Amino acid sequence: MLFLVWTNLAKLPLFVLFKDIRNVFRKDELGLEIAQIAVPAALALAADPVASLIDTAFIGHIGPVELAAVGVSIAVFNQVSKIAIFPLVSVTTFVAEEDTTGRLSSELQENETIEDVFAINKEMEELLPKAVSANKSSSISGNSTKRDHERRHIPSASSALVVGCVLGVIQALFLIFAAKPILNFMGVHSDSPMLIPAQQYLILRSLGAPAVLLSLAMQGVFRGIKDTKTPLYATVVGDVANIILDPIFIFIFRLDVRGAAIAHVISQYLISLILLWALIKHVDLLPPSIKDLQFSRFLKNGFMLLMRVIAATFCVTLAASLAARHGSTPMAAFQVCLQIWLATSLLADGLAVAGQAILASAFAKNDYNKAKATASRVLQFGLVLGMFLSVFLLVGLQFASRLFTEDINVLHLISVGIPFVTATQTINVLAFVFDGVNYGASDFAYSAYSMVLVSIVSILCLIPLSSSHGFIGIWFALTIFMSLRAFAGFLRIGTGMGPWSFLRG
């Protein structure tokens, strides 16, 4: 009886999350495919937050005012960047679909060609038996080698680069000319000691916006073709350059926060050049005509994705603004905690990227068994990763706080924020992974609408909690925000709605 009940329960979509959970670390084909994509992608995606964390560490030793000022500027820059990049959120899915479709079409055409060659060779065997036999194998081998070295024709890749470049220039101009009013809106007013360093950092950092968006677009293309090692290499080189240049510009040239911004901009352009040089080898970036560029495909779900991006980032940006209104000390502590929170959580984006790329390919081939197995495995990996990060940060942050500042008041507030940063890691990881899984299923509408609802509820909690409980209230509200994000993703798959309806079969 119990066996029958369990069997029936196991058929519910909810149980896809626990499917084969004993084999979560099994080194099978799927596990290795996820690892090969997720590990380099996670390191590459976490590279920019880590670079910001390094900037934070260097700037923290200038003073708490400068640390708080840069925190506000980074929050503004990230918010605008994520809004500007909204048309390119789906680039990984589009590239994965086109690459999969192109490969299947190419294999089909080649099989037909080989069959034709064999038919012709069979007729000619009586005349030239030895020559044909030799030419047959060399012809097939030549075709295979040619296919392996041919650059792929992926229209979405070319479109993504154009869109990323244009949006980057627009973002840079917007932030340069609107820096002061934006900072005033964030709570950094004309009489605040944070205004001048915040404005300096934001304007200089904005010069790197074209490189940032172009880099994000190219990373999306590489992830779509399941190459996450190249973006990792590029970002590591760029971040090493940033680490080397930071103390030179900040302390030797005495440029303070301006030096940190200049070092970051140089590193971003270096990353973009490396990625572009590598991408040209893999993808034909010059389409036969303008008509081949698929701008409409990126803009088709543009409004929904824009809503989602604004909703996803506005809550965090508002939290930074409220922290700034409490003064430079709470803002400095919030900046340190937030950068650690984001850097570790974005490790989960590697799993999200792996899920997105593999699922997009599986859905393109209508391979629902692989889609189910992939969703199960990446979510189980996410659960394990989240628990590991919680323990790691709980132990590590007790000793690492002084790397960012020596101010006693800031250190005290950081110690208050540490429990929230550590306790929410599992929730954060699952929220990010659910996002990637739903993107892989092209479930953009649900992702947008659910995020808007989550953000509205979170903001309604954030403002009163910040007012009544200050720094602690802000972190309570962010915990609610991430918990609701994770629940929204769980609800979609767990009930078998939308593209996941096949789970009810």
XYZ file of C-alpha atoms in Angstrom:
505
model
C 0.000 0.000 0.000
C 2.725 2.456 1.018
C 4.663 1.471 -2.089
C 1.683 2.343 -4.312
C 1.219 5.697 -2.553
C 4.911 6.508 -2.976
C 4.812 5.448 -6.629
C 1.875 7.776 -7.313
C 3.512 10.654 -5.451
C 6.731 10.142 -7.395
C 4.843 10.852 -10.605
C 3.985 14.383 -9.467
C 6.017 17.190 -11.139
C 7.204 18.250 -7.687
C 9.296 15.090 -7.392
C 11.423 15.974 -10.414
C 13.509 17.923 -7.897
C 14.315 14.701 -6.025
C 14.696 12.394 -9.022
C 17.777 10.153 -8.642
C 19.071 12.371 -5.823
C 21.409 9.591 -4.688
C 23.274 9.985 -7.970
C 23.769 13.741 -7.717
C 27.577 13.357 -7.837
C 27.568 10.497 -10.302
C 30.142 10.971 -13.078
C 27.817 10.023 -15.904
C 27.509 11.791 -19.269
C 25.030 14.389 -17.980
C 26.991 15.077 -14.811
C 30.189 15.644 -16.756
C 28.410 17.863 -19.297
C 26.989 20.033 -16.497
C 30.364 20.242 -14.761
C 32.229 21.140 -17.960
C 29.869 24.064 -18.530
C 29.068 25.077 -14.959
C 32.519 25.238 -13.344
C 34.194 27.591 -15.863
C 30.964 29.598 -16.229
C 30.639 30.026 -12.463
C 34.195 31.273 -12.140
C 33.760 33.611 -15.116
C 30.439 35.031 -13.891
C 31.751 35.519 -10.372
C 34.850 37.274 -11.713
C 33.290 40.739 -12.002
C 31.760 40.699 -8.496
C 35.102 39.418 -7.210
C 36.819 42.319 -9.009
C 34.361 44.717 -7.348
C 35.095 42.977 -4.047
C 38.809 43.594 -4.591
C 38.079 47.243 -5.399
C 36.076 47.360 -2.172
C 39.002 45.927 -0.186
C 41.488 48.485 -1.556
C 39.097 51.423 -1.239
C 38.131 50.384 2.294
C 41.654 51.240 3.397
C 41.273 54.807 2.068
C 38.365 55.511 4.415
C 34.756 54.615 5.271
C 33.377 57.622 3.338
C 35.098 56.513 0.126
C 33.998 52.934 0.718
C 30.384 54.039 1.120
C 30.590 56.329 -1.930
C 31.899 53.588 -4.184
C 29.205 51.258 -2.846
C 26.474 53.607 -4.024
C 28.153 54.083 -7.418
C 28.564 50.347 -7.979
C 24.897 49.801 -7.083
C 23.869 52.442 -9.648
C 26.190 51.088 -12.355
C 25.005 47.505 -11.851
C 21.353 48.528 -11.900
C 21.697 50.445 -15.171
C 23.850 47.693 -16.721
C 21.286 45.022 -15.968
C 18.518 47.162 -17.423
C 20.572 47.935 -20.532
C 21.419 44.273 -21.104
C 17.781 43.133 -20.979
C 17.480 42.329 -24.729
C 20.473 39.990 -24.397
C 19.227 37.934 -21.431
C 18.001 35.291 -23.869
C 21.122 35.196 -26.087
C 22.386 31.909 -24.588
C 19.061 30.208 -25.305
C 18.866 31.549 -28.875
C 22.457 30.619 -29.718
C 22.060 27.124 -28.205
C 18.888 26.549 -30.241
C 20.435 27.798 -33.502
C 23.661 25.880 -32.940
C 21.745 22.652 -32.197
C 19.460 23.116 -35.203
C 22.425 23.952 -37.430
C 24.346 20.880 -36.356
C 21.370 18.582 -36.901
C 20.799 20.089 -40.361
C 24.495 19.791 -41.210
C 24.620 16.148 -40.115
C 21.511 15.340 -42.144
C 22.928 16.971 -45.277
C 26.257 15.238 -44.818
C 24.613 11.827 -44.379
C 22.707 12.387 -47.617
C 25.919 13.431 -49.357
C 27.799 10.363 -48.107
C 25.004 8.098 -49.286
C 25.195 9.720 -52.738
C 28.976 9.292 -52.788
C 28.663 5.614 -51.861
C 26.075 5.099 -54.604
C 28.362 6.671 -57.212
C 31.379 4.785 -55.923
C 29.508 1.489 -56.142
C 28.880 2.084 -59.842
C 32.526 2.986 -60.451
C 34.099 0.189 -58.369
C 34.431 -2.085 -61.385
C 36.436 0.573 -63.278
C 38.626 2.021 -60.530
C 38.373 -0.231 -57.488
C 41.568 0.747 -55.633
C 41.448 4.448 -56.362
C 37.821 4.713 -55.349
C 38.453 2.843 -52.109
C 41.265 5.210 -51.205
C 39.396 8.339 -52.302
C 36.236 7.258 -50.443
C 37.925 7.316 -47.033
C 39.908 10.471 -47.762
C 36.777 12.258 -48.990
C 34.816 11.382 -45.846
C 37.755 12.299 -43.641
C 38.201 15.578 -45.481
C 34.542 16.476 -45.077
C 34.699 15.737 -41.351
C 37.839 17.832 -40.875
C 36.351 20.677 -42.872
C 33.177 20.634 -40.777
C 35.165 20.690 -37.524
C 37.161 23.772 -38.605
C 34.382 25.724 -40.259
C 33.171 28.824 -38.473
C 29.551 28.530 -37.395
C 26.872 30.717 -38.897
C 24.762 31.861 -35.927
C 22.740 35.005 -36.727
C 21.884 35.585 -33.061
C 25.585 36.001 -32.246
C 26.066 38.852 -34.717
C 22.849 40.493 -33.566
C 23.864 40.232 -29.907
C 27.190 41.986 -30.502
C 25.579 44.889 -32.343
C 22.888 45.289 -29.684
C 25.425 45.044 -26.857
C 27.724 47.660 -28.379
C 24.921 50.163 -29.028
C 23.394 49.715 -25.574
C 26.823 50.096 -23.955
C 27.375 53.478 -25.605
C 23.891 54.639 -24.577
C 24.517 53.524 -20.992
C 27.854 55.340 -20.835
C 26.372 58.627 -22.111
C 23.400 58.365 -19.753
C 25.497 57.783 -16.634
C 28.109 60.412 -17.479
C 25.582 63.214 -17.969
C 23.111 62.112 -15.259
C 25.554 61.008 -12.547
C 24.803 63.774 -10.024
C 20.973 63.659 -10.134
C 21.038 59.855 -9.964
C 23.281 59.961 -6.885
C 20.990 62.574 -5.324
C 18.084 60.192 -5.902
C 20.093 57.449 -4.190
C 20.355 59.606 -1.071
C 23.793 61.135 -1.717
C 22.907 64.846 -1.601
C 25.028 67.925 -2.307
C 26.042 68.338 1.338
C 27.135 64.698 1.680
C 30.883 63.944 1.866
C 30.151 60.897 -0.322
C 29.034 62.939 -3.355
C 32.377 63.916 -4.907
C 34.089 60.464 -4.684
C 30.837 58.730 -5.743
C 30.463 61.010 -8.771
C 34.118 60.590 -9.757
C 33.936 56.822 -9.554
C 30.607 56.547 -11.399
C 31.627 58.799 -14.317
C 34.967 57.044 -14.864
C 33.456 53.575 -14.415
C 30.786 54.490 -17.015
C 33.479 54.785 -19.693
C 33.764 51.012 -19.525
C 30.047 50.396 -20.117
C 30.442 49.536 -23.846
C 33.085 46.955 -22.956
C 30.943 45.506 -20.146
C 27.836 45.001 -22.296
C 29.822 43.743 -25.277
C 31.612 41.305 -22.985
C 28.311 40.068 -21.500
C 26.897 39.570 -24.994
C 29.933 37.557 -26.101
C 29.907 35.466 -22.930
C 26.278 34.638 -23.680
C 27.261 33.490 -27.180
C 30.073 31.300 -25.842
C 27.741 29.750 -23.280
C 25.240 29.052 -26.067
C 27.848 26.990 -27.932
C 28.758 25.356 -24.585
C 32.218 26.904 -24.413
C 32.662 28.363 -20.942
C 36.440 27.996 -20.764
C 37.144 30.918 -23.103
C 35.114 33.447 -21.047
C 36.838 32.127 -17.921
C 40.278 32.673 -19.455
C 39.367 36.188 -20.582
C 37.895 37.254 -17.254
C 40.781 35.813 -15.248
C 43.281 37.766 -17.385
C 41.199 40.934 -17.010
C 40.761 40.534 -13.259
C 44.454 39.845 -12.705
C 45.165 43.071 -14.589
C 42.645 44.838 -12.339
C 44.267 43.474 -9.183
C 47.717 44.633 -10.374
C 46.540 48.080 -11.494
C 44.373 48.841 -8.438
C 47.189 49.544 -5.911
C 49.273 51.269 -8.595
C 46.569 53.778 -9.503
C 45.083 54.116 -5.999
C 48.195 54.393 -3.824
C 51.237 55.042 -6.055
C 49.570 57.561 -8.403
C 47.356 58.739 -5.479
C 44.179 58.723 -7.582
C 42.081 57.179 -4.781
C 38.619 56.111 -6.021
C 39.419 57.412 -9.512
C 42.311 54.955 -9.701
C 40.030 52.038 -8.818
C 37.594 53.057 -11.561
C 40.339 53.458 -14.179
C 41.812 50.049 -13.329
C 38.381 48.441 -13.637
C 37.697 50.066 -17.032
C 41.054 48.929 -18.449
C 40.389 45.370 -17.305
C 36.926 45.357 -18.949
C 38.265 46.447 -22.333
C 41.007 43.821 -22.070
C 38.367 41.132 -21.428
C 36.302 42.290 -24.419
C 39.287 42.243 -26.795
C 40.252 38.704 -25.755
C 36.676 37.453 -26.162
C 36.255 39.111 -29.567
C 39.532 37.677 -30.835
C 38.479 34.186 -29.719
C 34.886 34.480 -30.974
C 35.985 35.401 -34.505
C 37.657 31.976 -34.717
C 34.459 30.095 -33.863
C 31.598 32.132 -35.318
C 31.128 33.990 -38.592
C 30.270 37.439 -37.251
C 29.688 39.029 -40.669
C 26.212 37.995 -41.864
C 25.533 37.824 -45.642
C 23.112 40.755 -45.313
C 21.482 43.047 -42.776
C 18.292 40.985 -43.091
C 20.072 38.050 -41.424
C 20.435 40.035 -38.192
C 17.651 38.977 -35.851
C 16.987 42.123 -33.848
C 13.251 41.408 -33.752
C 13.870 38.086 -32.004
C 15.722 39.816 -29.176
C 13.060 42.496 -28.872
C 10.088 40.115 -29.172
C 10.068 39.422 -25.442
C 11.876 42.678 -24.720
C 9.187 44.337 -22.649
C 8.717 41.289 -20.427
C 12.464 40.850 -19.933
C 12.849 44.568 -19.217
C 10.184 44.326 -16.527
C 11.919 41.327 -15.021
C 15.389 42.891 -14.987
C 14.127 46.124 -13.449
C 12.172 44.180 -10.831
C 15.112 41.863 -10.066
C 17.620 44.668 -9.527
C 15.453 47.499 -8.232
C 14.945 45.889 -4.845
C 18.707 45.553 -4.252
C 19.371 49.071 -5.565
C 16.651 50.478 -3.314
C 18.236 48.639 -0.388
C 21.562 50.351 -1.176
C 19.805 53.701 -1.385
C 18.146 53.197 2.004
C 21.473 52.147 3.529
C 23.070 55.336 2.152
C 20.301 57.420 3.759
C 21.264 55.962 7.145
C 24.799 57.407 6.746
C 28.257 56.518 5.443
C 28.962 53.879 8.133
C 25.863 51.711 7.433
C 26.437 52.154 3.691
C 30.087 51.074 3.992
C 29.085 47.944 5.938
C 26.240 47.249 3.503
C 28.652 47.533 0.558
C 31.016 44.922 2.006
C 28.207 42.490 2.880
C 26.443 43.004 -0.453
C 29.555 42.392 -2.551
C 30.283 39.159 -0.663
C 26.608 38.155 -0.970
C 26.608 38.741 -4.733
C 30.046 37.253 -5.441
C 29.256 33.943 -3.768
C 25.679 33.768 -5.018
C 26.787 34.296 -8.597
C 28.753 31.074 -8.375
C 25.291 29.556 -8.708
C 24.894 31.287 -12.046
C 27.363 28.752 -13.426
C 24.833 26.029 -12.684
C 22.092 28.259 -14.099
C 24.081 28.713 -17.323
C 24.690 24.966 -17.619
C 20.997 24.276 -17.092
C 19.992 26.984 -19.560
C 22.312 25.792 -22.349
C 21.594 22.062 -21.977
C 17.834 22.565 -21.546
C 17.602 24.879 -24.570
C 19.300 22.201 -26.652
C 17.054 19.459 -25.194
C 13.850 21.412 -25.831
C 15.020 22.190 -29.390
C 15.236 18.409 -29.988
C 12.049 17.681 -27.983
C 14.155 15.474 -25.718
C 11.987 15.749 -22.591
C 13.754 12.935 -20.765
C 17.014 14.863 -20.877
C 15.195 18.070 -19.941
C 13.782 16.387 -16.841
C 17.125 14.837 -15.879
C 18.975 18.131 -16.404
C 16.520 20.155 -14.316
C 16.760 17.605 -11.501
C 20.537 17.456 -11.502
C 21.279 21.202 -11.611
C 18.792 21.904 -8.830
C 20.312 19.167 -6.673
C 23.799 20.544 -7.364
C 22.458 23.965 -6.363
C 21.185 22.688 -3.045
C 24.567 21.162 -2.206
C 26.477 24.271 -3.363
C 24.271 26.543 -1.251
C 24.850 24.537 1.919
C 28.609 24.475 1.277
C 28.730 28.263 0.781
C 26.786 28.842 3.999
C 29.297 26.881 6.072
C 32.311 28.336 4.234
C 31.214 31.949 4.717
C 30.139 31.445 8.313
C 33.677 30.365 9.165
C 35.625 32.558 6.739
C 33.949 35.921 7.291
C 34.727 35.901 10.999
C 38.380 36.345 10.047
C 38.157 38.136 6.674
C 36.186 41.259 7.644
C 39.320 43.284 8.446
C 40.528 42.859 4.871
C 37.908 45.429 3.839
C 38.162 48.063 6.572
C 39.731 48.882 9.921
C 36.920 51.159 11.092
C 35.453 49.718 14.324
C 31.895 50.917 13.663
C 31.847 49.500 10.134
C 33.265 46.187 11.390
C 30.515 45.985 14.008
C 27.769 46.404 11.388
C 29.473 43.873 9.108
C 29.312 41.344 11.954
C 25.579 42.053 12.207
C 25.129 41.404 8.474
C 27.200 38.190 8.345
C 24.413 35.888 9.658
C 22.099 37.093 6.880
C 24.786 36.682 4.210
C 25.569 33.132 5.313
C 22.033 31.940 6.092
C 20.630 32.958 2.695
C 23.234 31.223 0.523
C 21.167 28.082 -0.168
C 18.088 30.181 -0.969
C 20.119 32.454 -3.275
C 21.653 29.561 -5.165
C 18.289 27.889 -5.761
C 16.769 31.216 -6.903
C 19.505 31.697 -9.512
C 19.335 28.087 -10.702
C 15.535 28.219 -11.066
C 15.980 31.337 -13.230
C 18.436 29.551 -15.525
C 16.223 26.474 -15.790
C 13.186 28.559 -16.778
C 15.256 30.533 -19.295
C 16.409 27.270 -20.834
C 12.736 26.374 -21.326
C 12.146 29.829 -22.924
C 9.653 30.541 -20.138
C 10.328 34.283 -20.259
C 6.760 35.467 -19.591
C 6.449 33.627 -16.278
C 9.951 34.744 -15.232
C 8.971 38.368 -15.861
C 5.559 38.430 -14.222
C 6.590 36.399 -11.175
C 9.637 38.631 -10.614
C 7.516 41.785 -10.751
C 5.153 40.355 -8.117
C 8.071 39.215 -5.947
C 9.694 42.645 -6.188
C 6.490 44.500 -5.263
C 5.989 42.385 -2.142
C 9.681 42.745 -1.201
C 9.659 46.531 -1.600
C 6.550 46.766 0.567
C 8.574 44.922 3.228
C 11.864 46.755 2.605
C 10.750 50.343 3.215
C 9.031 49.842 6.613
C 11.682 47.380 7.833
C 14.463 49.829 6.923
C 12.617 52.611 8.720
C 11.930 50.615 11.886
C 15.008 48.367 12.169
C 17.650 50.166 10.088
C 20.554 48.052 8.836
C 19.093 44.782 10.162
C 15.698 45.566 8.627
C 17.277 45.981 5.187
C 18.815 42.521 5.386
C 15.560 40.991 6.632
C 13.840 42.421 3.556
C 16.529 41.106 1.180
C 16.115 37.667 2.739
C 12.374 37.843 2.021
C 13.143 38.942 -1.556
C 15.417 35.980 -2.331
C 13.094 33.503 -0.594
C 10.155 34.625 -2.753
C 12.328 34.371 -5.894
C 13.225 30.787 -5.075
C 9.608 29.927 -4.263
C 8.381 31.352 -7.596
C 10.780 29.105 -9.514
C 9.889 26.101 -7.379
C 6.168 26.707 -7.967
C 6.472 26.725 -11.774
C 8.326 23.434 -12.088
C 6.820 21.782 -9.009
C 3.286 22.136 -10.379
C 4.199 21.263 -13.976
C 2.959 24.525 -15.513
C 3.850 26.102 -18.865
C 6.671 24.352 -20.731
C 6.969 21.921 -17.815
C 3.506 20.403 -18.480
C 5.223 17.271 -19.829
C 6.180 16.459 -16.221
C 2.533 15.676 -15.508
C 2.485 12.993 -18.208
